[in-house]
CSV table of C-alpha atoms in Angstrom, one decimal:
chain,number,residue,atom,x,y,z
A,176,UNK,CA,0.0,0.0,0.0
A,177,UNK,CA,2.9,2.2,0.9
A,178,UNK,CA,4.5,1.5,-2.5
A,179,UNK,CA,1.4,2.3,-4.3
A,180,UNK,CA,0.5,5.5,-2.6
A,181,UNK,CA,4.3,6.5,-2.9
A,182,UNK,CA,4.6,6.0,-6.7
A,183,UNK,CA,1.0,8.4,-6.7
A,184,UNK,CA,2.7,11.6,-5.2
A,185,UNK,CA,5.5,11.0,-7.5
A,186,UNK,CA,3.2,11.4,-10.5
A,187,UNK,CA,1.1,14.2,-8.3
A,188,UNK,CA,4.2,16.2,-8.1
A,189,UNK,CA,5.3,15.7,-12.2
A,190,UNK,CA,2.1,17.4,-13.3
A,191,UNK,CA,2.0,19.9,-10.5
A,192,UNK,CA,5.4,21.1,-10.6
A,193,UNK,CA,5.7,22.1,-14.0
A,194,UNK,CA,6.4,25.7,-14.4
A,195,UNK,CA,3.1,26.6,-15.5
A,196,UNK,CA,1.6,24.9,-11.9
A,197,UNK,CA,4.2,25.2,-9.9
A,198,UNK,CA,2.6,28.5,-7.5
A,199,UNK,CA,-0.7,27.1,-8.2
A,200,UNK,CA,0.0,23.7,-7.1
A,201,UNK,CA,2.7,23.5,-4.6
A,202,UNK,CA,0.9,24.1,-1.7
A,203,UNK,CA,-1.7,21.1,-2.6
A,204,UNK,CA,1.4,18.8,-3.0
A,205,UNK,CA,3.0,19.6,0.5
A,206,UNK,CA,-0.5,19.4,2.1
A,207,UNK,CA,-1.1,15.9,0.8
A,208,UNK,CA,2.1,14.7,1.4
A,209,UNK,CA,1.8,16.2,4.9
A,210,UNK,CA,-1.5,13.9,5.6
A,211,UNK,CA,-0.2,10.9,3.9
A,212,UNK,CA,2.3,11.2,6.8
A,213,UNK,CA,0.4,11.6,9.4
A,214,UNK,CA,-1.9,8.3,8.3
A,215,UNK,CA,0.8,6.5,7.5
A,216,UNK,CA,2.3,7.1,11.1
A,217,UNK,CA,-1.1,6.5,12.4
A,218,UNK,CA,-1.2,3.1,10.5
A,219,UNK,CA,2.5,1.6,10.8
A,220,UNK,CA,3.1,2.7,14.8
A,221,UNK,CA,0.4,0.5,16.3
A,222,UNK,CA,2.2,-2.2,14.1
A,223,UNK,CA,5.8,-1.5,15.1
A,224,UNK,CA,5.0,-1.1,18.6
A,225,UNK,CA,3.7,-4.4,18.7
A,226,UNK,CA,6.2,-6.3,16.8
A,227,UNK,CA,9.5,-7.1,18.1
A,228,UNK,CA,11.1,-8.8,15.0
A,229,UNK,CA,10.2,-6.7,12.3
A,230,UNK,CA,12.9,-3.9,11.2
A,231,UNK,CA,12.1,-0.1,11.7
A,232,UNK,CA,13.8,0.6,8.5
A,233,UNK,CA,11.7,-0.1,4.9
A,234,UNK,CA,9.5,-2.5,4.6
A,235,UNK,CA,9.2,-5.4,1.7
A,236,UNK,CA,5.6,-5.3,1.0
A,237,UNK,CA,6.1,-6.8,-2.2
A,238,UNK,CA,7.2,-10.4,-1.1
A,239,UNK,CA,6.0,-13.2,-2.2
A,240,UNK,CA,3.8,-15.9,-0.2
A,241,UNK,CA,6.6,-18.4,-1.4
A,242,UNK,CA,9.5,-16.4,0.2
A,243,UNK,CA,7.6,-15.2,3.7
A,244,UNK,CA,9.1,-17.7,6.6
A,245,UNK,CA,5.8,-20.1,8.2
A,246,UNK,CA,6.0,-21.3,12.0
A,247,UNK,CA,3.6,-23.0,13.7
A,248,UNK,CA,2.2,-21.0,17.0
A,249,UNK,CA,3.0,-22.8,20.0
A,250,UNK,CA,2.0,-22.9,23.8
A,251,UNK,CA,5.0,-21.9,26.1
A,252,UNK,CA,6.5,-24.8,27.9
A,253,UNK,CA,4.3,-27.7,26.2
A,254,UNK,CA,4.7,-30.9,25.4
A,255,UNK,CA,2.7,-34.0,24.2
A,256,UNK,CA,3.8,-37.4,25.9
A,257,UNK,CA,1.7,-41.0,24.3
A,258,UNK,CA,0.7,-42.8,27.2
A,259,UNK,CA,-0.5,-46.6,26.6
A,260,UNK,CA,-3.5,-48.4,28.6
A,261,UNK,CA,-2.2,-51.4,29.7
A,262,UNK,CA,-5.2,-53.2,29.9
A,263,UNK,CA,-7.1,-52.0,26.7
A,264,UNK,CA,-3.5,-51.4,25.0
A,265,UNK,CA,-5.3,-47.9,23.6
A,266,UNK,CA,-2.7,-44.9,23.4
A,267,UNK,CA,-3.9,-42.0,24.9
A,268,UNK,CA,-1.7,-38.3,24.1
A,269,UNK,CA,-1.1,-36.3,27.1
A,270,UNK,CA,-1.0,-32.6,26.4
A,271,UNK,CA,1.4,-31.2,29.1
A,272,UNK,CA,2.4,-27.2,29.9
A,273,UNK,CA,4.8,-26.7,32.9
A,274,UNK,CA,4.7,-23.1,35.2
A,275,UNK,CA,6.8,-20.4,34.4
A,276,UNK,CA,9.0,-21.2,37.8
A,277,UNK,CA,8.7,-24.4,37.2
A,278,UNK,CA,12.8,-24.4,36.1
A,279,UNK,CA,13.9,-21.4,38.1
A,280,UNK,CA,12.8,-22.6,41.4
A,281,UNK,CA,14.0,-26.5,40.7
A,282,UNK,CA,12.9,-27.9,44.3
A,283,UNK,CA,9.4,-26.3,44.2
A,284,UNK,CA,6.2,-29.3,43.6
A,285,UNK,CA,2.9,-27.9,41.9
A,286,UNK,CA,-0.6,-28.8,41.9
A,287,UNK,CA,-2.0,-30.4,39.0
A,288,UNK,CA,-4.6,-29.4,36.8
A,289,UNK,CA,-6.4,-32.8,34.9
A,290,UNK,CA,-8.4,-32.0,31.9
A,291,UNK,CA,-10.6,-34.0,29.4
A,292,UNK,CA,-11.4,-33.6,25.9
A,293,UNK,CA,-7.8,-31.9,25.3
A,294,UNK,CA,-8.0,-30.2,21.8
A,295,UNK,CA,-10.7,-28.1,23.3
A,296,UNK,CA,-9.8,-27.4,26.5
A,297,UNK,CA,-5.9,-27.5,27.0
A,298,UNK,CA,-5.9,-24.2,24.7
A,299,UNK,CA,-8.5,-22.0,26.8
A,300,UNK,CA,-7.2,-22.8,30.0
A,301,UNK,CA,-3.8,-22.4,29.4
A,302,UNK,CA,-4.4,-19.2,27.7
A,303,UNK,CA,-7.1,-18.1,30.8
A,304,UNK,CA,-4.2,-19.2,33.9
A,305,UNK,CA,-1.6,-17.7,31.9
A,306,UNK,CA,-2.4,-14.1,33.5
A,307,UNK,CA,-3.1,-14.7,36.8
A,308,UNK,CA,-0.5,-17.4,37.7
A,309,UNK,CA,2.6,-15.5,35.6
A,310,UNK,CA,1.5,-12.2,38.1
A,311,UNK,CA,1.1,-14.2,41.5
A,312,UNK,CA,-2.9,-14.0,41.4
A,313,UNK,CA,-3.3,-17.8,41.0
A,314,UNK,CA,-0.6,-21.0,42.4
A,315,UNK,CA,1.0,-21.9,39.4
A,316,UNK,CA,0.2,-25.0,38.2
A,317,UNK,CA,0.6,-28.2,36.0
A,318,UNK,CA,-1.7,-28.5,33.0
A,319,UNK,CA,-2.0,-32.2,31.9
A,320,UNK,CA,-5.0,-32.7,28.8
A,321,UNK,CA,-5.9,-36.4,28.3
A,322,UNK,CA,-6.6,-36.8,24.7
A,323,UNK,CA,-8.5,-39.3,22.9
A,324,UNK,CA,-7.3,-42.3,22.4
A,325,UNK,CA,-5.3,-42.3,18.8
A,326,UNK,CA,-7.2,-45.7,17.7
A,327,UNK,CA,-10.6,-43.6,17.7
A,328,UNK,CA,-12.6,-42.3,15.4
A,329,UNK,CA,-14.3,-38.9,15.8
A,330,UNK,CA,-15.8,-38.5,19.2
A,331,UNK,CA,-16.3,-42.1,19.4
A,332,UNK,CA,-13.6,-42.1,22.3
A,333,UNK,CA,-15.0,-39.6,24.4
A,334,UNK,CA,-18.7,-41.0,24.2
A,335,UNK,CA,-17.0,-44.5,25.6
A,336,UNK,CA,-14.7,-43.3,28.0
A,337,UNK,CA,-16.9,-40.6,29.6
A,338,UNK,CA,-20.3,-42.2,29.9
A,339,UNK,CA,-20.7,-44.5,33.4
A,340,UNK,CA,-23.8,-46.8,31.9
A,341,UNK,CA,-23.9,-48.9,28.5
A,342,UNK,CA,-26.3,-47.1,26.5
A,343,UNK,CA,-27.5,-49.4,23.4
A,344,UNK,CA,-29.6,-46.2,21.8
A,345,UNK,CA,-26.0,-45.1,21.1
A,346,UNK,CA,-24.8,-46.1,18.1
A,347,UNK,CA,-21.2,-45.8,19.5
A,348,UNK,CA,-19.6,-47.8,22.2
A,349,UNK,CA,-20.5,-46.4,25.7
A,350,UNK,CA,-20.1,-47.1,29.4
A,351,UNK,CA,-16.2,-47.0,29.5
A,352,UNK,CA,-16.0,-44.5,32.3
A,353,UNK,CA,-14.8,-47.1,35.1
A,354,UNK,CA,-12.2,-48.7,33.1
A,355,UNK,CA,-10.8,-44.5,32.0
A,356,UNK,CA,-11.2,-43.9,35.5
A,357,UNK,CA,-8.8,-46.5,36.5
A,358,UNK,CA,-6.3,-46.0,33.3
A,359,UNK,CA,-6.1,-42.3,34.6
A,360,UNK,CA,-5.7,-43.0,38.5
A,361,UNK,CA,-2.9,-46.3,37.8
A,362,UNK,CA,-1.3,-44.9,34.4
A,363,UNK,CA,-1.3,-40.9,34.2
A,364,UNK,CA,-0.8,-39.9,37.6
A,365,UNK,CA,2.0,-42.6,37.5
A,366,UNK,CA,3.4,-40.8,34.5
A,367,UNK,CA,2.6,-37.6,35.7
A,368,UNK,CA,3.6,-38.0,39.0
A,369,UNK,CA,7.3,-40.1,38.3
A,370,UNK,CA,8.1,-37.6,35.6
A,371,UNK,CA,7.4,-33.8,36.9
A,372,UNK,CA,7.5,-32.4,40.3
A,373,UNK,CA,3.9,-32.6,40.6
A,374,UNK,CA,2.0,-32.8,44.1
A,375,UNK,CA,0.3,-36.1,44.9
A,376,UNK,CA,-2.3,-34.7,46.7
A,377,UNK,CA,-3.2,-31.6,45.2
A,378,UNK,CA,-5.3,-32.8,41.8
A,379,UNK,CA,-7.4,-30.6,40.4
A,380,UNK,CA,-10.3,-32.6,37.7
A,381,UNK,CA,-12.4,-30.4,34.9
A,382,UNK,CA,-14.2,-31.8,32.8
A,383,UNK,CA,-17.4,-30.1,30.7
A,384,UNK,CA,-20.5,-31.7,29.6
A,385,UNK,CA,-19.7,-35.6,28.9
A,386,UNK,CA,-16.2,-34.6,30.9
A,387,UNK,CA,-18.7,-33.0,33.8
A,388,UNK,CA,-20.6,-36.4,34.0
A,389,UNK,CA,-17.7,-38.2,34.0
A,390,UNK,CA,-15.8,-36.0,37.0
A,391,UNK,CA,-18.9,-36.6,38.9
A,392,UNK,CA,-19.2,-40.3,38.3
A,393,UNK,CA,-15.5,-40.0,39.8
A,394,UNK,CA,-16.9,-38.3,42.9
A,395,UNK,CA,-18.9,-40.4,43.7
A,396,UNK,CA,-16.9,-43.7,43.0
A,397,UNK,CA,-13.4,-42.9,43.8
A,398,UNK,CA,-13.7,-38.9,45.8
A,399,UNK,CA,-10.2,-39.3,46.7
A,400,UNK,CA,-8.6,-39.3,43.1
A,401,UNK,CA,-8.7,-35.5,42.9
A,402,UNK,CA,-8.3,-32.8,45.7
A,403,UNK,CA,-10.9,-30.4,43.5
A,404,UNK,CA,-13.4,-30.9,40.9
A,405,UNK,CA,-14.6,-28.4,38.3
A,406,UNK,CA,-17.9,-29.8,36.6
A,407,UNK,CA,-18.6,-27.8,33.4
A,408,UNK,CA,-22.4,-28.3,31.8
A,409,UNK,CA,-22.5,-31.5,33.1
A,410,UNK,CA,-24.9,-33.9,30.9
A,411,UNK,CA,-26.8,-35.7,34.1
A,412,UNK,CA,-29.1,-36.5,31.5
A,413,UNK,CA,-27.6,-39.2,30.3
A,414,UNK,CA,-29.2,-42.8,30.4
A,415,UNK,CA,-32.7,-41.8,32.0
A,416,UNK,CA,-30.9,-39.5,35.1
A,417,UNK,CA,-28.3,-42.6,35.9
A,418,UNK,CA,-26.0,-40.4,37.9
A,419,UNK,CA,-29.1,-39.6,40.3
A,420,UNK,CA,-29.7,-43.0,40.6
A,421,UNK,CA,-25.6,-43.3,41.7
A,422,UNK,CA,-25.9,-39.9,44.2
A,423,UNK,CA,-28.7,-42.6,46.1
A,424,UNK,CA,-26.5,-45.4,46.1
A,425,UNK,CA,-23.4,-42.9,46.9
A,426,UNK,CA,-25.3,-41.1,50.2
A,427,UNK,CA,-25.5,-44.2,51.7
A,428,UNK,CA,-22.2,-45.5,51.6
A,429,UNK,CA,-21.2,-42.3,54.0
A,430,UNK,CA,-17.6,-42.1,52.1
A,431,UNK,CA,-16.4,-38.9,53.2
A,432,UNK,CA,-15.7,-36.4,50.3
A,433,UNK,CA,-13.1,-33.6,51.7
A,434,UNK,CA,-13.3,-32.3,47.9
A,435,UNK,CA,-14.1,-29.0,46.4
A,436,UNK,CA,-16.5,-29.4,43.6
A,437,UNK,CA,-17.6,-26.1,41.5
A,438,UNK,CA,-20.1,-26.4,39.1
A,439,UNK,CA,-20.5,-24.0,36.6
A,440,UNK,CA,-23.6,-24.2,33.7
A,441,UNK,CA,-25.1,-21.6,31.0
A,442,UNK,CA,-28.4,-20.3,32.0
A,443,UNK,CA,-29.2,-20.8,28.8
A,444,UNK,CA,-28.8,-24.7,28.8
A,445,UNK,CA,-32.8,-24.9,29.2
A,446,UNK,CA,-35.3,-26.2,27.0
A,447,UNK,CA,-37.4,-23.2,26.7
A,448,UNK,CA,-34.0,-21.8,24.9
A,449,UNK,CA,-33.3,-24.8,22.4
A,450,UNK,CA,-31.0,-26.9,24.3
A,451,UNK,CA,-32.0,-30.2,24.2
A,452,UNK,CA,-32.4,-31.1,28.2
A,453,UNK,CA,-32.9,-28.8,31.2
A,454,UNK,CA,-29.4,-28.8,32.3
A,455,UNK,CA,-29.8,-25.5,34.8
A,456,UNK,CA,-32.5,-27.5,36.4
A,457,UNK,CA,-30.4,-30.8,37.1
A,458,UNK,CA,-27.3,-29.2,38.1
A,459,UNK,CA,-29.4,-27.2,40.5
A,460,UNK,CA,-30.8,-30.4,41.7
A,461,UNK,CA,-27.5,-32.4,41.7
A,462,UNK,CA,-25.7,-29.1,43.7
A,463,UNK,CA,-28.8,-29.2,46.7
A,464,UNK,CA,-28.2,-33.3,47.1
A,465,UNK,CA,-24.3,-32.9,47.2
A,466,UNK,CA,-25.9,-30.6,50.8
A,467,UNK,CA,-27.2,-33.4,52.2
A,468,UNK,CA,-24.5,-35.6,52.2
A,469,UNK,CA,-23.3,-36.6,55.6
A,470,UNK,CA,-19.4,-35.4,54.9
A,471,UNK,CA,-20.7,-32.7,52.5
A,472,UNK,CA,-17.7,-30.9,50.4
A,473,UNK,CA,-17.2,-27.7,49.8
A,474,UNK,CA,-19.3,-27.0,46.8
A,475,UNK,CA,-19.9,-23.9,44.6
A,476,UNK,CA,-22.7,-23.7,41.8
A,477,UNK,CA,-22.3,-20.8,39.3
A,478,UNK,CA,-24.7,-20.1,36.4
A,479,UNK,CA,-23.3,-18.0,33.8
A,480,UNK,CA,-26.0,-15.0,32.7
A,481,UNK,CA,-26.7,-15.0,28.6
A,482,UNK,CA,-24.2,-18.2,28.4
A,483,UNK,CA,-25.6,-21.4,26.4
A,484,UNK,CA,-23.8,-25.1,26.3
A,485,UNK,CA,-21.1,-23.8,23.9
A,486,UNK,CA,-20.3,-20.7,25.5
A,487,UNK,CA,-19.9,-21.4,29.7
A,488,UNK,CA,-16.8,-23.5,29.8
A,489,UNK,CA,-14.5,-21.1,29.4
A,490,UNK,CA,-16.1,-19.2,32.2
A,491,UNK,CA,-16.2,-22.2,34.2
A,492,UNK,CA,-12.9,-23.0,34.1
A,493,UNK,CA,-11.2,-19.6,34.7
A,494,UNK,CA,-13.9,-19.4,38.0
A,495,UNK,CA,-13.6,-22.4,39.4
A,496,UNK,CA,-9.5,-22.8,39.1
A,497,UNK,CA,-10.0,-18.8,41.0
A,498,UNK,CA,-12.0,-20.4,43.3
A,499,UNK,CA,-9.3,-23.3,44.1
A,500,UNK,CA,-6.4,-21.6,43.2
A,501,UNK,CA,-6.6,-18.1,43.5
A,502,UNK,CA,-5.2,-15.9,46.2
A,503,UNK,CA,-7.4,-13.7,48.0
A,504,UNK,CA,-6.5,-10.3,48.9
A,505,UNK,CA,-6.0,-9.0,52.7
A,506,UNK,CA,-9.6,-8.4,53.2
A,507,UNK,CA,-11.1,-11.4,51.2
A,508,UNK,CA,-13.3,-11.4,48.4
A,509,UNK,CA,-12.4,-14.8,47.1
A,510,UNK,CA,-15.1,-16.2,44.7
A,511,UNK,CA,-17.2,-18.2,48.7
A,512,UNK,CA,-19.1,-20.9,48.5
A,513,UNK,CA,-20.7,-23.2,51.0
A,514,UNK,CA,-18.9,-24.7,53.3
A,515,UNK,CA,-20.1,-26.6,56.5
């Protein structure tokens, strides 16, 4: 654009700096060289002053898509690790991101953060932590995403590995969530655990919508697995209301749950505004039973104003890790929920 608008004034200043235009014209010259200047300064500042590897001097805007240099965008201090099931013999990727201390302050242990459904959500909350735990707002953390398994095909792994019940509507294979459940508690934390300086006892689960029914089917099988739990949309829905049918069975067993759970769900994930069950309502529902539990946890239940199913995870994440990692100030304001 530069180039273009150059080689213009050149021809503006031909024509009007002839000696039969040159008193006539000047003055029309200077002025709209003097405003090309002051757009072009307006235009290419913003641009320099956010750009640390391109030159002050000219500019090439003539080069080629064949000649530019391509890198691939990638997140700070990640890694992906293949982890194998022993018992199904499936290979499941582990997308990893260490804290910024993590080398400078070599005999410091973190908390881990456990994710499902990685290629969604390793992204958005490594980008929403970033912020808080680089400026001492939030503990730093581990990030561990567990992938689908490579053998699968679309979302075929997900719908097996996060659903509790066999489901034969499904055209998919469902009701894997016991045997994932154990994979992640004997094989990642294993990895996890025997490869990073990562705190035993300081897990932290999300999971959204199949990944929220599956954190809660953890709760109330195996509590102990994870410190925290940050259920996203959860689909209680699934197979008739099963997991309410669990919570009965669960109540009675009196296991005590010394967990935080935070739930977080759309207000929009209703019916009467197109989604397909009333997930506000059974949330609600599943929050006020988790009260009446004779060991009750410490339990949170947000819903997000003017958010639907594909828009409150994001918010649910970034809240609920505030609400288990972040640092309050001297006179509190801490995102409180109930606690007995």
């Amino acid at each position: 654009m530069m180039l273009l608008i150059t080689a213009k004034l050149s021809n503006y200043f031909k024509v009007f700096t002839s000696p039969r235009n040159r008193r006539v014209h000047l003055s029309i010259a200077v002025a709209f060289a003097c405003s090309f200047e002051l757009v072009a300064a307006q235009t290419v500042a913003p641009l320099e002053a956010e750009t640390t590897t391109r030159p002050k001097t000219e500019v090439n805007t003539e080069l080629k898509m064949s000649d530019q240099v391509h890198s691939a965008f990638e997140i700070p201090r990640s890694t992906v690790i293949d982890v194998k099931d022993p018992i199904s013999g499936r290979t499941y990727p582990l997308f990893i991101k260490l804290p910024k201390s993590y080398r400078s302050q070599p005999n410091k242990r973190y908390p881990v953060i456990y994710l499902t459904d990685s290629w969604y959500s390793f992204q958005i909350v490594s980008g929403a932590t970033r912020f808080p735990m680089n400026f001492n707002q939030m503990d730093e953390a581990i990030i561990v995403a567990i992938s689908y398994s490579k053998e699968s095909r679309g979302s075929s792994s997900r719908n097996r590995d996060y659903t509790p019940t066999v489901n034969p509507a499904w055209k998919d294979i469902t009701g894997g969530a016991a045997a994932h459940r154990d994979f992640i508690e004997t094989t990642v934390f294993a990895y996890v655990e025997g490869h990073y300086r990562a705190e035993a006892d300081s897990r932290i689960f999300i999971g959204n919508s199949f990944g929220g029914l599956f954190g809660s089917y953890i709760l109330m099988t195996k509590p102990e697995m994870f410190d925290s739990y940050i259920l996203g949309s959860p689909s209680y829905w699934w197979d008739g209301g099963y997991i309410f049918e669990l919570e009965k069975q669960f109540k009675q067993s009196i296991k005590p749950v010394s967990a935080k759970v935070f739930i977080g769900i759309g207000e929009l994930e209703k019916k009467v505004n197109g989604a397909g069950e009333d997930m506000v309502k059974e949330a609600q529902a599943f929050y006020d039973l988790m009260q009446q539990w004779p060991l009750s946890p410490q339990t949170k239940l947000l819903i997000i104003p003017e958010a639907d199913h594909q828009m409150a995870f994001p918010t649910t994440a970034i809240h609920g890790l505030q609400w288990i990692l972040g640092k309050c100030p001297p006179k509190g304001n801490c995102l409180q929920g109930n606690h007995k």
